Amino acid sequence: MLRCLELMWPLTRRLVNGFNTQLKSALPGYCAFCSVAAEGGLSWCPDCFSDMPWNHGACELCAEPLPSAHAGTLRPRQCGRCLKRRPAQTSSWVPLRYESRVTHLVQRYKFAADPRAGEVLIQLMLASLDRAPELGAAMIGVPGQHERTRERGFDHTAWLTRRLAARLALPVIVAERVRETPSQRGLDRRSRRRNVSRAFVVNRALPAAVTIVDDVMTTGATLDSLARACRDAGAERVTAMAFARTPSARI
C-alpha cells in the first residue's frame, strides 16, 4: 500500500499543481500595494503603478537621482560625483528610487525571503525596460557573502539574476568573491569603496558587453568593484542594474 502511494505521489502532485495554475488564471489578480483588483495579469493597479517612486532623470553612470530640471532632457546626464570620479560601469539602469513602498517591498524580498515581493520587483523592472541602456550579452550577479547567505537561507542577488536573465533570454556568468567583506551599513562613501575594493574576480573571458546585477544600489561601490572585475576580464561595456537606487540624501 505504501509503495502504491509513493508511485502515485508524482501524478497527484502534477494534478494539484495544474489545478492551482488553472485556479490562479481564472481568478482576478490583486494589486500588491493596495489590494484592489488588477487587470491583465499585472501585479499592480494603474494608480499604484503611476505613483511608484520612479527614478526618471537619473545619472546615466550611477543612477543617482538628479534634480527634476534634468528629467526629460536629451543630452547625457551625469552627476557631479561621476564627473569627478568616473565609475567602472559605462551605464546604469535602476528604474526605482529606494523610497516609500519600494523600501517595504525590497525588505520583504531581501530579509523575509518573500518570492512574491521579488517577483513584483522583477515585473516592475521589466515594465520599464524601454528606458534601459544596452544590456549586453550576459548577466553577472554580485556574489553574496557566504555567512549572510547561510543566515538568510538563500542568495537574493543570485535569485534575482537568474530570473532576470531567463526573462531576457541572457546567459548567466558567475563571478567569484575572493574575500569576505564587513557589512557596508554605516560606512561613508570612501569607506564603502575601500571595503569592497578588489573583492571580486571573473575567471573567464567576457563578451564585449555585459550587465551586472545587485538588489539595491546605495553608493554604487559594490557594483563599481564588480564592474572593474568585468573590465579586467575583457568587457568593454558594463551596465549596472538594480531594483532601486538610494538617494544621496539618505546615505
PDB file of N, CA and C in Angstrom, residues 31 34 36 44-52 101:
ATOM      1  N   CYS A  31      -3.742  43.945  -6.703  1.00  0.00           N
ATOM      2  CA  CYS A  31      -2.600  44.836  -6.614  1.00  0.00           C
ATOM      3  C   CYS A  31      -1.786  44.499  -5.361  1.00  0.00           C
ATOM      4  N   CYS A  34      -2.212  47.939  -2.963  1.00  0.00           N
ATOM      5  CA  CYS A  34      -3.465  48.404  -2.353  1.00  0.00           C
ATOM      6  C   CYS A  34      -4.553  47.346  -2.331  1.00  0.00           C
ATOM      7  N   VAL A  36      -6.557  46.167  -4.523  1.00  0.00           N
ATOM      8  CA  VAL A  36      -7.700  46.215  -5.432  1.00  0.00           C
ATOM      9  C   VAL A  36      -7.439  45.270  -6.590  1.00  0.00           C
ATOM     10  N   TRP A  44      -0.115  45.011 -10.128  1.00  0.00           N
ATOM     11  CA  TRP A  44      -0.414  46.347  -9.602  1.00  0.00           C
ATOM     12  C   TRP A  44      -1.592  46.941 -10.356  1.00  0.00           C
ATOM     13  N   CYS A  45      -2.201  47.932  -9.752  1.00  0.00           N
ATOM     14  CA  CYS A  45      -3.260  48.680 -10.422  1.00  0.00           C
ATOM     15  C   CYS A  45      -2.625  49.903 -11.091  1.00  0.00           C
ATOM     16  N   PRO A  46      -3.326  50.542 -12.027  1.00  0.00           N
ATOM     17  CA  PRO A  46      -2.755  51.704 -12.724  1.00  0.00           C
ATOM     18  C   PRO A  46      -2.368  52.838 -11.783  1.00  0.00           C
ATOM     19  N   ASP A  47      -3.178  53.089 -10.749  1.00  0.00           N
ATOM     20  CA  ASP A  47      -2.876  54.201  -9.833  1.00  0.00           C
ATOM     21  C   ASP A  47      -1.579  53.951  -9.074  1.00  0.00           C
ATOM     22  N   CYS A  48      -1.391  52.747  -8.552  1.00  0.00           N
ATOM     23  CA  CYS A  48      -0.172  52.447  -7.799  1.00  0.00           C
ATOM     24  C   CYS A  48       1.048  52.435  -8.713  1.00  0.00           C
ATOM     25  N   PHE A  49       0.873  51.966  -9.941  1.00  0.00           N
ATOM     26  CA  PHE A  49       1.991  51.946 -10.879  1.00  0.00           C
ATOM     27  C   PHE A  49       2.480  53.363 -11.180  1.00  0.00           C
ATOM     28  N   SER A  50       1.545  54.267 -11.423  1.00  0.00           N
ATOM     29  CA  SER A  50       1.931  55.648 -11.732  1.00  0.00           C
ATOM     30  C   SER A  50       2.493  56.358 -10.508  1.00  0.00           C
ATOM     31  N   ASP A  51       2.132  55.877  -9.311  1.00  0.00           N
ATOM     32  CA  ASP A  51       2.573  56.516  -8.072  1.00  0.00           C
ATOM     33  C   ASP A  51       3.877  55.920  -7.535  1.00  0.00           C
ATOM     34  N   MET A  52       4.470  54.985  -8.262  1.00  0.00           N
ATOM     35  CA  MET A  52       5.736  54.400  -7.816  1.00  0.00           C
ATOM     36  C   MET A  52       6.830  55.465  -7.851  1.00  0.00           C
ATOM     37  N   ARG A 101       6.975  52.782  -0.766  1.00  0.00           N
ATOM     38  CA  ARG A 101       6.516  51.402  -0.903  1.00  0.00           C
ATOM     39  C   ARG A 101       7.593  50.481  -1.471  1.00  0.00           C
TER      40      ARG A 101
END
